[in-house]
XYZ file of C-alpha atoms in Angstrom:
647
model
C 0.000 0.000 0.000
C 3.013 2.324 0.271
C 3.752 1.754 -3.435
C 1.210 4.064 -5.060
C -0.273 3.636 -8.548
C 1.135 5.745 -11.361
C -2.241 7.489 -11.649
C -2.441 8.615 -8.013
C -1.828 12.337 -8.591
C -4.020 12.388 -11.688
C -6.936 10.754 -9.871
C -6.307 12.636 -6.601
C -5.209 16.168 -7.573
C -3.206 18.018 -4.924
C -2.223 14.855 -3.077
C 1.528 15.360 -3.503
C 3.714 15.805 -0.461
C 5.476 19.147 -0.018
C 8.981 19.651 1.362
C 9.921 22.106 4.129
C 11.075 24.645 1.536
C 7.810 24.413 -0.415
C 8.790 22.071 -3.264
C 6.286 19.580 -4.628
C 7.695 16.053 -4.336
C 8.036 14.206 -7.642
C 7.443 10.506 -7.025
C 9.349 7.761 -8.846
C 9.766 4.007 -8.889
C 11.504 2.899 -5.729
C 15.081 1.623 -5.864
C 14.189 -2.026 -5.169
C 10.617 -2.059 -6.484
C 9.797 -2.583 -10.164
C 6.385 -0.927 -10.418
C 4.569 1.863 -8.576
C 5.431 5.278 -7.163
C 7.219 6.291 -3.971
C 6.462 8.279 -1.879
C 3.199 8.897 -3.746
C 0.436 10.824 -2.035
C 0.266 12.202 1.483
C -1.354 9.855 3.993
C -3.075 12.934 5.442
C -5.057 13.359 2.215
C -8.546 11.829 2.431
C -8.505 10.865 -1.252
C -5.324 8.850 -0.778
C -6.726 7.006 2.241
C -9.984 6.341 0.350
C -8.146 4.521 -2.426
C -5.735 2.840 -0.037
C -8.622 1.466 2.009
C -10.221 0.052 -1.163
C -6.946 -1.720 -1.894
C -6.830 -3.231 1.614
C -10.450 -4.338 1.307
C -9.849 -6.051 -2.046
C -6.743 -7.867 -0.805
C -8.331 -9.090 2.442
C -11.542 -10.218 0.755
C -9.518 -12.103 -1.836
C -7.290 -14.028 0.594
C -9.114 -14.286 3.931
C -10.660 -17.678 3.036
C -7.251 -19.284 2.459
C -6.452 -21.893 5.074
C -2.701 -21.296 4.839
C -2.996 -17.592 5.663
C -1.395 -17.074 9.090
C -1.986 -13.366 9.621
C -1.572 -9.857 8.255
C 1.473 -7.612 8.398
C -0.504 -4.425 7.814
C 2.388 -1.989 7.261
C 5.834 -2.855 5.961
C 8.537 -0.955 7.870
C 6.096 1.924 8.443
C 7.259 3.611 5.229
C 5.522 6.777 4.039
C 8.235 9.147 2.800
C 10.854 7.071 0.936
C 12.435 8.977 -2.005
C 10.846 12.247 -0.938
C 14.170 14.028 -1.473
C 13.528 16.507 1.344
C 11.928 16.976 4.731
C 8.194 16.302 4.439
C 5.156 16.446 4.962
C 4.181 20.107 4.557
C 1.234 19.521 2.212
C -1.993 21.405 2.832
C -3.659 18.223 4.069
C -0.831 17.479 6.536
C -0.679 21.022 7.917
C -4.475 21.036 8.363
C -4.231 17.726 10.226
C -1.351 19.109 12.332
C -3.475 22.075 13.438
C -6.435 19.827 14.167
C -4.197 17.570 16.247
C -2.909 20.552 18.242
C -6.467 21.756 18.792
C -7.417 18.399 20.320
C -4.156 18.097 22.271
C -4.452 21.479 23.963
C -8.185 22.158 23.861
C -8.223 25.288 21.714
C -5.971 28.075 20.517
C -6.004 29.980 23.817
C -4.742 26.916 25.665
C -2.055 26.414 23.032
C -0.905 30.000 23.457
C -0.674 29.563 27.232
C 1.268 26.304 26.897
C 3.659 27.663 24.291
C 3.947 31.285 25.518
C 2.666 32.455 22.146
C 0.185 35.063 20.865
C -1.278 33.338 17.828
C -4.486 35.065 16.753
C -5.833 32.261 14.511
C -4.953 28.681 13.595
C -3.726 29.763 10.149
C -0.789 31.459 11.905
C 0.327 28.206 13.535
C 2.956 26.826 11.166
C 4.929 23.619 11.786
C 8.645 23.792 12.484
C 10.665 23.420 9.310
C 14.358 23.374 10.198
C 16.612 22.430 13.119
C 18.398 25.096 15.176
C 15.419 27.418 15.202
C 12.943 27.865 18.046
C 12.366 24.416 19.499
C 8.653 24.659 20.248
C 7.040 24.274 16.823
C 9.695 21.881 15.558
C 9.251 19.542 18.510
C 5.486 19.692 18.090
C 5.667 18.856 14.390
C 7.985 15.918 15.053
C 5.539 14.652 17.671
C 2.679 15.091 15.200
C 4.453 13.033 12.534
C 4.981 10.250 15.093
C 1.306 10.412 16.064
C 0.228 10.456 12.417
C 2.113 7.216 11.752
C 0.606 5.642 14.884
C -2.864 6.758 13.782
C -2.372 5.528 10.219
C -1.321 2.119 11.569
C -4.445 2.066 13.737
C -6.630 2.781 10.691
C -5.004 0.006 8.696
C -5.408 -2.401 11.613
C -9.069 -1.503 12.232
C -10.025 -1.934 8.591
C -8.282 -5.285 8.154
C -9.484 -6.582 11.541
C -13.068 -5.726 10.666
C -12.767 -7.758 7.466
C -10.855 -10.679 9.026
C -11.431 -10.642 12.817
C -9.989 -14.092 13.560
C -6.427 -13.584 12.333
C -3.690 -11.497 13.944
C -2.904 -8.104 12.411
C 0.497 -6.583 13.176
C 2.781 -3.865 11.807
C 6.563 -3.686 11.778
C 9.285 -1.080 11.657
C 12.648 -1.059 9.936
C 14.166 -0.602 13.401
C 12.761 -0.475 16.927
C 11.595 3.087 17.673
C 14.513 3.741 20.024
C 16.944 3.334 17.111
C 15.221 5.997 15.006
C 17.232 8.683 16.775
C 19.685 8.484 13.885
C 17.140 9.886 11.404
C 18.887 13.030 10.244
C 18.085 16.368 8.626
C 21.367 16.272 6.697
C 20.967 12.758 5.256
C 20.192 11.921 1.642
C 16.599 11.325 2.735
C 15.991 13.904 5.525
C 13.653 12.702 8.257
C 12.657 13.737 11.768
C 13.166 11.585 14.851
C 10.555 8.828 15.303
C 8.785 9.786 12.066
C 7.713 6.163 11.517
C 5.785 5.999 14.775
C 6.237 4.907 18.368
C 6.297 1.139 18.976
C 4.516 1.489 22.326
C 1.513 3.209 20.736
C 1.622 0.876 17.734
C 1.347 -2.062 20.149
C -1.568 -0.325 21.914
C -3.527 -0.148 18.649
C -2.766 -3.542 17.038
C -2.452 -7.236 17.833
C 1.297 -6.846 18.029
C 4.421 -5.375 16.536
C 7.439 -6.621 14.665
C 10.793 -5.453 13.416
C 13.104 -5.973 10.457
C 16.563 -7.225 11.371
C 19.480 -7.627 9.007
C 22.252 -8.063 11.595
C 25.116 -8.722 9.188
C 24.062 -5.838 6.920
C 23.441 -3.427 9.810
C 26.611 -4.542 11.651
C 24.371 -5.315 14.628
C 25.679 -8.760 15.449
C 26.198 -10.045 18.985
C 24.777 -7.861 21.730
C 23.880 -5.154 19.177
C 21.242 -7.493 17.763
C 20.251 -8.553 21.274
C 19.374 -4.933 22.141
C 17.150 -4.649 19.044
C 15.150 -7.615 20.272
C 14.968 -6.262 23.834
C 13.621 -2.919 22.578
C 11.017 -4.604 20.379
C 9.961 -7.014 23.123
C 9.649 -4.254 25.738
C 7.324 -2.257 23.497
C 5.317 -5.312 22.475
C 4.657 -6.336 26.076
C 2.056 -9.085 26.144
C 1.054 -8.478 22.525
C 2.324 -10.572 19.608
C 5.957 -10.059 18.673
C 7.127 -10.856 15.146
C 10.569 -10.929 13.589
C 8.902 -9.643 10.459
C 11.990 -9.581 8.220
C 15.004 -11.594 9.362
C 18.040 -11.647 7.075
C 17.908 -14.641 4.745
C 21.397 -14.343 3.247
C 24.084 -11.841 2.318
C 22.799 -8.315 1.741
C 24.186 -7.520 -1.692
C 23.503 -3.888 -2.578
C 24.241 -2.709 -6.103
C 27.415 -4.338 -7.361
C 28.911 -4.971 -3.924
C 29.200 -8.457 -2.453
C 28.280 -8.467 1.219
C 29.691 -10.775 3.929
C 28.165 -14.253 4.020
C 25.391 -15.378 6.321
C 26.310 -18.750 7.785
C 23.970 -21.246 9.368
C 25.420 -20.572 12.829
C 24.857 -16.807 12.500
C 21.305 -17.241 11.306
C 20.375 -19.819 13.924
C 21.578 -17.512 16.680
C 19.328 -14.743 15.307
C 16.390 -17.154 15.151
C 16.841 -18.597 18.642
C 17.392 -15.155 20.165
C 14.042 -14.193 18.675
C 12.428 -17.169 20.380
C 14.161 -16.247 23.643
C 12.383 -12.849 23.819
C 9.006 -14.422 23.040
C 8.746 -13.936 19.279
C 5.585 -15.636 18.038
C 6.500 -15.668 14.348
C 9.737 -15.415 12.383
C 9.626 -14.443 8.715
C 12.749 -14.394 6.568
C 13.551 -11.896 3.862
C 13.558 -13.729 1.596
C 13.397 -17.248 0.103
C 15.026 -16.819 -3.337
C 17.465 -14.069 -4.320
C 15.861 -10.759 -5.219
C 15.660 -9.700 -8.898
C 14.765 -5.994 -8.831
C 17.207 -3.087 -8.771
C 19.848 -2.492 -6.133
C 18.945 -5.516 -3.998
C 19.094 -8.042 -6.864
C 21.271 -11.151 -6.358
C 21.016 -11.023 -2.563
C 18.995 -11.904 0.550
C 17.739 -15.354 -0.546
C 17.753 -18.015 2.174
C 17.959 -20.532 -0.693
C 19.982 -18.136 -2.839
C 23.125 -18.626 -4.882
C 25.765 -17.518 -2.379
C 27.213 -20.960 -1.664
C 25.805 -21.251 1.891
C 22.187 -22.186 1.194
C 22.506 -25.961 1.742
C 24.082 -25.414 5.159
C 21.422 -22.844 6.139
C 18.520 -25.037 5.031
C 19.952 -28.099 6.816
C 20.198 -26.017 9.998
C 16.595 -24.873 9.542
C 15.484 -28.497 9.269
C 17.299 -29.342 12.499
C 15.775 -26.352 14.297
C 12.324 -27.316 13.003
C 12.743 -30.781 14.544
C 13.792 -29.293 17.902
C 10.914 -26.797 17.899
C 8.330 -29.473 17.053
C 9.643 -31.755 19.766
C 9.522 -28.995 22.403
C 6.631 -26.991 20.996
C 4.510 -26.773 24.139
C 7.480 -25.863 26.302
C 8.658 -23.138 23.920
C 5.134 -21.765 23.494
C 4.613 -21.536 27.223
C 7.844 -19.806 28.198
C 7.541 -16.307 29.599
C 10.604 -14.058 29.668
C 11.904 -13.139 33.102
C 10.167 -10.148 34.668
C 12.857 -7.480 34.824
C 13.295 -5.408 37.981
C 15.480 -2.798 36.245
C 14.223 -0.270 33.707
C 15.643 2.290 31.275
C 13.556 5.377 30.580
C 12.843 6.235 26.928
C 11.797 9.836 26.272
C 10.498 10.623 22.754
C 10.273 14.278 23.833
C 14.027 14.290 24.455
C 14.531 12.882 20.946
C 12.389 15.686 19.520
C 14.330 18.390 21.333
C 17.755 17.050 20.365
C 16.613 16.780 16.736
C 15.204 20.323 16.880
C 18.670 21.562 17.849
C 21.104 19.233 16.109
C 19.137 17.746 13.207
C 19.403 14.255 14.732
C 18.776 12.547 18.067
C 21.910 10.435 18.092
C 22.920 11.507 21.613
C 19.806 10.300 23.487
C 19.639 7.192 21.300
C 23.248 6.283 22.128
C 22.589 7.044 25.788
C 19.737 4.519 25.980
C 21.791 1.986 24.018
C 24.750 2.508 26.338
C 22.823 1.607 29.484
C 21.071 -1.267 27.696
C 24.342 -2.700 26.464
C 25.986 -2.482 29.884
C 23.047 -4.246 31.562
C 22.999 -6.894 28.846
C 26.731 -7.541 29.193
C 26.317 -7.891 32.965
C 23.433 -10.400 32.470
C 21.026 -8.042 34.250
C 17.485 -8.365 32.854
C 16.007 -4.971 31.984
C 13.001 -3.420 30.303
C 12.191 -0.052 28.741
C 9.776 2.465 30.288
C 8.320 4.786 27.638
C 7.324 8.194 28.962
C 3.582 7.776 28.229
C 3.402 4.175 29.478
C 4.321 4.732 33.104
C 2.446 1.692 34.385
C 5.647 -0.173 33.478
C 7.181 1.349 36.630
C 5.067 -1.040 38.679
C 7.237 -3.946 39.752
C 10.542 -2.202 39.070
C 13.129 -1.670 41.781
C 15.469 0.537 39.758
C 15.218 3.000 36.854
C 17.983 4.606 34.786
C 17.140 7.877 33.011
C 19.813 8.644 30.380
C 19.698 12.127 28.755
C 16.062 12.774 29.691
C 16.332 16.531 29.250
C 12.567 17.016 28.726
C 10.037 16.229 31.441
C 6.415 17.091 32.167
C 4.506 17.092 35.452
C 2.938 13.675 34.847
C 6.332 11.993 34.529
C 7.713 13.868 37.537
C 4.772 12.803 39.699
C 5.153 9.168 38.627
C 8.875 9.222 39.420
C 8.177 10.809 42.809
C 5.797 7.935 43.640
C 8.279 5.364 42.336
C 11.060 6.616 44.614
C 8.796 7.220 47.609
C 7.631 3.603 47.413
C 11.190 2.274 47.546
C 12.594 2.584 44.017
C 16.113 3.674 43.098
C 16.268 6.358 40.399
C 19.513 7.176 38.535
C 19.498 10.370 36.454
C 22.068 12.102 34.270
C 22.882 15.770 33.688
C 20.045 18.259 33.074
C 17.198 15.813 33.632
C 14.016 17.814 33.054
C 15.968 20.944 32.097
C 13.376 21.682 29.398
C 9.600 21.728 29.513
C 7.665 19.926 26.746
C 7.264 23.298 25.015
C 11.040 23.392 24.531
C 11.655 26.246 26.982
C 14.617 25.969 29.359
C 14.100 25.756 33.113
C 16.530 27.110 35.684
C 18.001 24.370 37.906
C 15.858 25.264 40.925
C 12.679 25.167 38.774
C 13.121 21.640 37.468
C 10.584 18.994 38.544
C 13.028 16.608 40.235
C 14.735 19.402 42.197
C 11.469 20.132 43.990
C 11.287 16.746 45.689
C 14.779 15.215 45.396
C 16.548 18.181 46.983
C 19.357 17.917 44.384
C 20.159 20.948 42.244
C 22.659 21.523 39.458
C 24.885 24.583 39.447
C 25.150 24.924 35.658
C 27.084 23.639 32.660
C 30.860 23.503 32.980
C 33.338 22.467 30.275
C 35.025 19.110 30.611
C 38.685 19.683 31.525
C 40.890 19.583 28.404
C 38.040 18.050 26.467
C 35.756 18.498 23.512
C 33.157 16.279 21.884
C 35.711 14.918 19.414
C 38.567 14.587 21.888
C 40.167 11.154 21.658
C 41.375 11.153 25.268
C 38.422 10.349 27.533
C 37.673 12.341 30.660
C 36.774 10.041 33.559
C 34.862 10.757 36.745
C 35.422 9.183 40.152
C 32.136 7.798 41.449
C 31.904 6.142 44.845
C 29.358 3.367 45.415
C 29.297 1.337 48.607
C 32.899 2.358 49.459
C 34.142 1.389 45.981
C 35.315 3.967 43.454
C 34.570 3.612 39.746
C 35.969 5.781 36.952
C 33.619 5.780 33.938
C 34.079 8.190 31.033
C 32.033 11.399 30.713
C 31.130 13.397 27.625
C 29.900 16.855 26.531
C 29.973 18.783 29.825
C 29.860 18.633 33.614
C 27.030 19.911 35.799
C 28.197 20.020 39.442
C 25.514 19.177 42.000
C 24.565 20.612 45.346
C 21.852 20.254 47.926
C 19.022 22.746 47.963
C 19.169 24.925 51.059
C 16.246 23.187 52.725
C 17.513 19.652 51.921
C 21.156 19.778 52.973
C 20.683 17.054 55.599
C 19.468 14.311 53.239
C 21.619 15.023 50.157
C 25.145 13.614 49.998
C 27.442 14.864 47.235
C 30.743 13.234 46.235
C 33.319 13.146 43.437
C 33.911 16.907 43.410
C 30.172 17.440 43.448
C 29.602 15.421 40.257
C 27.487 12.763 41.946
C 24.816 13.195 44.570
C 22.498 10.839 46.408
C 19.275 11.827 48.130
C 16.861 9.753 50.182
C 13.169 10.261 49.561
C 10.455 8.216 51.217
C 11.595 4.588 51.165
C 13.793 5.056 48.090
C 16.561 7.230 46.777
C 17.689 9.231 43.767
C 21.258 9.196 42.426
C 22.264 12.098 40.186
C 25.264 11.982 37.823
C 26.636 15.361 36.745
C 27.495 14.416 33.159
C 26.564 11.908 30.443
C 27.942 8.418 30.953
C 25.774 6.092 28.840
C 26.735 7.366 25.392
C 30.307 8.000 26.596
C 30.516 4.283 27.483
C 29.165 3.258 24.082
C 31.951 5.264 22.461
C 34.569 3.671 24.724
C 33.738 0.043 23.846
C 35.739 -0.212 20.596
C 38.993 1.423 21.689
C 38.996 1.718 25.488
C 37.704 -1.603 26.890
C 39.225 -0.989 30.345
C 37.428 2.336 30.759
C 34.232 0.804 29.345
C 34.493 -1.946 31.970
C 34.440 0.724 34.680
C 30.965 1.795 33.574
C 29.743 -1.807 33.425
C 31.092 -2.460 36.922
C 29.477 0.734 38.206
C 26.109 -0.320 36.765
C 26.404 -3.768 38.378
C 27.317 -2.180 41.731
C 24.311 0.153 41.578
C 21.996 -2.774 40.773
C 23.397 -4.870 43.600
C 23.104 -1.947 46.006
C 19.422 -1.715 45.031
C 19.126 -5.396 46.057
C 18.077 -6.580 42.582
C 18.817 -10.274 42.072
C 20.483 -11.466 38.872
C 19.116 -14.915 37.913
C 22.191 -16.305 36.124
C 25.759 -14.957 36.034
C 28.788 -15.719 33.865
C 31.756 -16.788 36.005
C 34.314 -17.148 33.219
C 34.846 -17.998 29.536
C 37.553 -19.964 27.741
C 39.174 -18.361 25.894
C 38.263 -14.928 27.318
C 36.286 -12.798 24.879
C 35.590 -9.076 24.623
C 32.170 -9.953 23.220
C 29.373 -10.670 25.649
C 27.717 -13.921 26.609
C 23.989 -13.156 26.326
C 21.672 -14.973 28.751
C 17.895 -14.868 28.802
C 15.939 -16.504 31.598
C 12.302 -17.591 31.333
C 9.639 -19.481 33.230
C 7.757 -22.411 31.704
C 4.200 -23.698 32.063
C 5.152 -26.453 34.520
C 7.064 -24.143 36.842
C 10.406 -25.065 35.315
C 12.739 -22.633 33.610
C 14.295 -22.084 30.223
C 17.718 -20.477 30.074
C 18.906 -19.353 26.636
C 22.690 -18.904 26.464
C 24.363 -17.347 23.423
C 28.162 -17.394 23.368
C 30.572 -15.453 21.124
C 31.911 -17.487 18.172
C 35.392 -17.939 19.677
C 34.256 -19.159 23.127
C 34.702 -22.910 23.692
C 33.623 -23.159 27.335
C 31.578 -21.020 29.721
C 30.787 -21.453 33.412
C 27.490 -20.107 34.787
C 26.049 -19.805 38.257
C 22.360 -19.687 39.151
C 21.160 -17.257 41.779
C 20.641 -19.129 45.042
C 16.847 -18.822 45.210
C 16.410 -20.482 41.797
C 19.277 -22.948 42.018
C 18.159 -26.214 40.342
C 18.165 -29.400 42.421
C 18.883 -31.697 39.467
C 20.600 -31.623 36.067
C 19.650 -29.269 33.262
C 18.808 -30.560 29.791
C 20.246 -28.833 26.733
C 17.396 -29.043 24.221
C 19.667 -28.547 21.205
C 22.144 -31.280 22.209
C 19.516 -33.428 23.961
C 22.003 -33.973 26.763
C 21.883 -33.564 30.530
C 24.285 -31.072 32.123
C 25.151 -31.505 35.804
C 24.743 -28.590 38.207
C 26.757 -28.324 41.422
C 25.232 -27.704 44.831
C 26.332 -24.071 44.479
C 24.341 -23.750 41.244
C 27.397 -23.812 38.965
C 27.336 -25.531 35.585
C 29.815 -25.719 32.734
C 28.820 -25.515 29.074
C 31.103 -26.807 26.352
C 30.918 -25.393 22.832
C 27.295 -25.760 21.810
C 25.512 -26.202 18.507
C 25.881 -22.867 16.675
C 27.119 -21.270 19.926
C 23.625 -21.707 21.434
C 22.452 -23.543 24.549
C 18.752 -23.820 25.390
C 18.616 -25.223 28.904
C 15.489 -26.623 30.486
C 15.635 -26.656 34.275
C 12.973 -28.722 36.026
C 11.030 -27.220 38.895
């Protein structure tokens, strides 16, 4: 449905998208699609939706009686602006919908003016933001609108298809999890705003489930990079269906370049990791090699790259294992995480409004996620409008959350008062949702945490592109850690009326405050994205951040179900462990080892220590467990161990 007919603009006059500088978009065939126009008409235009809905109706009515139809993927990678050649959508229909959305959001123009500190006299004066590095307010609002518009369009597709075929699942899937759309850039060949393809949490609210495309070898997201993608998708999907809607079938040849091979072991790891996070369906892109345009000669699971026989043989073996253990695998429920990472779309919008991308907050979230993953600490994501996810958490990290509203502040206050541990970075809540800066004493958290920032200070002998990292000294439970910092320092102090309960350390760059039954820990710089940048070239410094995260989690009394004791040979890559419960009260433990690791020793947390041997479902062999809960795994099939532990 995103490939529009060649007659679309003739049959629907005025349906073209318009760029930020007022140019009418000329649609063309897409680079890997042989027929049809992209981007075509604006999805805000009623005439476009009318014809699109007829197309959906015809397709569903034609195929819904087929017995081999499993379900509907209602929107492929949430595409609506491919080949637009500029920042869109500034068409009359989109701007009218933007103003209508604002009207409903704020309850009238007067309320909008109060919220934005504006003096608009009529809605025609309210123009969307068009470029970064101009006043944040309208740009942030327009970014948010484009996210909402994609969410709403997905809901319309879902509702129509579900009405016509109510008994089958209807999902949608993105090219990446929403969190990874911070890299959408104003300066790219195809300019796009942050989160323009929608928000996975709202997409899951409106559909039977969500999915994601994953081409790990192509995207260089192998190992724990791929693991994070799955964690982000699974966190947003919650209890809804989760699909790996496009998993890489073979090498990703683009144009006349030959891409690295996809071996059976690589592909089986991707597949089994999907099962470990609760994926209900796994679809490969694709079966035979593609034939159109830039993607021709690649991607075919059964394609002509020399590895197809090995891949298909591995698929047959996996199919046998899945059939044999079908009920067990269907029943497994991923471990309920007690640690969360906060995801703020509003922070993405503000960073994009200034810098033309939201790479900093995206890397910050990924940094904390990667550190937790590498320390085998189960975690989830808390999206800023889905705060019920705070229930059941003991600890929450808030990386680069520079925008905060009163609802979020109140929820965090309750979370800490009821015993939670909150870890925040520099300038948390420094901006209101209207993009206007708050002084340190006016920020929401300062009111109840008692911790205030003094102001931005330059890192000593540092700049953003400095190759020599600047490290902080952070004391936790009488141990000092020295993680890297980036961008600036914001020294911390206690508010005058809270001096007794606020303890500052590390030259005032960390502070801890008790509140109710919990506490808040403030870090006076940015550590998550600094850590991510340290991993390739400074593993020792990166390890300091990982150790600090583990110490904070342990101090919050969060149990870690399974730990890695050691690997042979040692590897800089992570062992990824996912722990689940099964229908009979037993447990499934999925262990994914780096390719070069021959042996790994694990230890179960005491409260879940098994009383008998584990069974490796892939090897169909029992593995003894010591009285201390220690077991040793030799090199497994494809570097994968799926352990079933009886109750």
